[in-house]
Structures are given as structure tokens and as C-alpha cells.
Amino acid sequence: MLERTIAFLGAGNMAEALIKGLLRSGTARPDAVLATGRRTDRLQVLQSTYGVRTLTDNVAAAREADIIVLSVKPQAMDKLLVQVAPVLDHSKLIISVAAGVPIAALERRLGAGARIIRTMPNTPSLVGAGACALSRGEHASDEDLAVASRIFQAVGITTVVDENLLDAVTGLSGSGPAYIFLVIEALSDAGVKVGLPRYTALKLAAQTVLGSAQLLIETNAHPGQLKDQVTSPGGTAIAGLHTLEAGGLRTTLINAVEAATRRAKELGEQFLEKSGG
């Protein structure tokens, strides 16, 4: 258990996912968790559901906590940093979940020496199946990185990468759920087209994606090997795969990840400019 107070500045979906995971796993106690937000109705829901403390005052929460999770949307980050910077001394660990906000931009607002961990989680964290990459700033310690990893392991898997790879993580696993939802929707539409009821088609498509991913993870096999196990000579799967290759599915997915990565880089550059870089 983390014997530290954690404050989530911004009580959105990701903050709730992390709060839920931390409490469910026993990583944190409810009385050691604070959450802030502008909507009092939202804060009341978090308080009644999880038993955590809630405030509308970001400064008060930041002053009290040992670990500060910056969980506002990227466009609100600069205003939040200006607000709380005076009470964030270097004894506190700062964790950011905002996409496209570089560590350098955070340091400019929080001062040299700030202990910062930048993360890129994804929305499956809401159901405990997230994928999160973490990068540490110059002044964050090995222990700081371990603490941040424990927090995100409460809602899925974690991996550590250099910060210059976080835009690529954003393009792949950060944006990836949107690609997979589109695949599931398309498979479901196809099922309806060939005669299946909508609910049945959607249920089968979603479980097929879930089960295929689980098979890959548990066997640690190469996806090409698992694909070959499904395809038999002159069979149905190879006919379908031929159509997918002819339609450029592989190239389209690669292009999607590249496009999202470029956009993440652009957003990071814009935020640096805004913060005086």
C-alpha cells in the first residue's frame, strides 16, 4: 500500500478509473485520496461511490498531497499549472496524464528540479485493462518511477519508454482503442449484412477481438503464427484475409498510427510555444 496522499487534479474518467483501481487493488486507502473538479455533482458521485475526499480547490489539494496527478484535459493544463505551481515544492511527485504536454513544458511552469513522470494511459483503463507508457523527467528518481508504475498497474499494464517515444505511444495505444472500436463496428456491420441480428453480430465481433488479444498475450506467440493457425488451405479465413490485404487494411492501420503520432508531436510543440518555449 502506498503510504502517501494522492490528489487527482481533475476528476474526469481517467481519474475515476485510477481511483477505482487503486482502491480495488488495495494500493491506496480512500482517506488518502483526494479529487478536485469544478462540478460539485461530479465530486459528490466520486465521494459517495468511492469514499474519497473531494474539493473544488486545486491549490488546497495540491498543498496537502504527496503525489499530484495532473488529470485535466491538455487545453486546461497551462491554467492549472499556473494556479498550483506556488505550492508544488520538490518534495512532491508530479504525474501527468495529459496527452501532448511535454515534460519540458511542465518544468517551465513548476520550476527546475520538479519531480515529474509523464504518462500515456488509454481508455481501457476504465475497465482495468489499460496500457500505459511512462517517462520520467530528469529529476524523478527510480523510486518515483516505481510509485507511478504501481498506480497505473492498478488499471492495467505499464511500460517505461524515453519521452521522445511517447508521441508514438499516443499514436498506437493511446489512440488505438478508437481504431479497434471502428474494426468492431465494421465487423458487426458485416455480420448484419450476411444475415446476423445486430446484437448477435456485435457481441460476436467484440468477443472475437477480446479473445484474440488474450490468446496473443497468454501464448506470447507471434501474431502471424496465430493467424496461420486459423487459415487452412482453400478455406474461409484465407479468402477473407486476401480481401483485407487487397483493401489495404495493413497499410491503412500503419498510416493511422503515423498520422496520430504526427498530430501528437504537433500538439506538444504548440504547448511548448504556449508555455514560453
C-alpha angles and dihedrals in degrees: 000000000000107000091204137093115251123201122195108203100203120032100217131133096287092050090050091048091053093045091050092048095046093051096041092051094044091240091129138016120237092240090056094056125084128183129190133197144143097246112077092195090058091049091050090055092052092047095049094042100045106016093236125142118258133197139174090213112090093185094054092049093047092049093053102042130083094204120042118198111197099210103159123115115276093250090058096045100089093053091048093050093051089050100050102029094095092062099040104094123175094266088076127082113227119205120185124199095176114122116232097014108123123215089240090060091050091049092052090058098037099039135245113307096035112149102232134176115186117203139187110202125168136224098262083075083083089073098035094261100102131141116214132180120200133200126184130219124235094267100043114104132222087257091053090053091048092051092049091048091053090053094053094039085067087072103032142308128333136203131184120230137166111268092246087067096053093088088057089049088052090052093048115032099008094056095022098092088065090055092049093048088054090050091050091048091049093048089049091050089050091052090053090048091056093047110275121133112255097246092047092049093049093047092050093045094050094046091047091056092044094047094045091052091047091050091052093049097045097045095039086215125151111264090234090058092051090046090054090053089061096047120079126184110282091356137136100263095054090050090053093045091052089056092049092050091047089052092052098242094153093049092044093054091047090050091049092055091047092049093049091047091052090050091050089053091050092051091049092051091049091051092049090053091049092051092052100268 
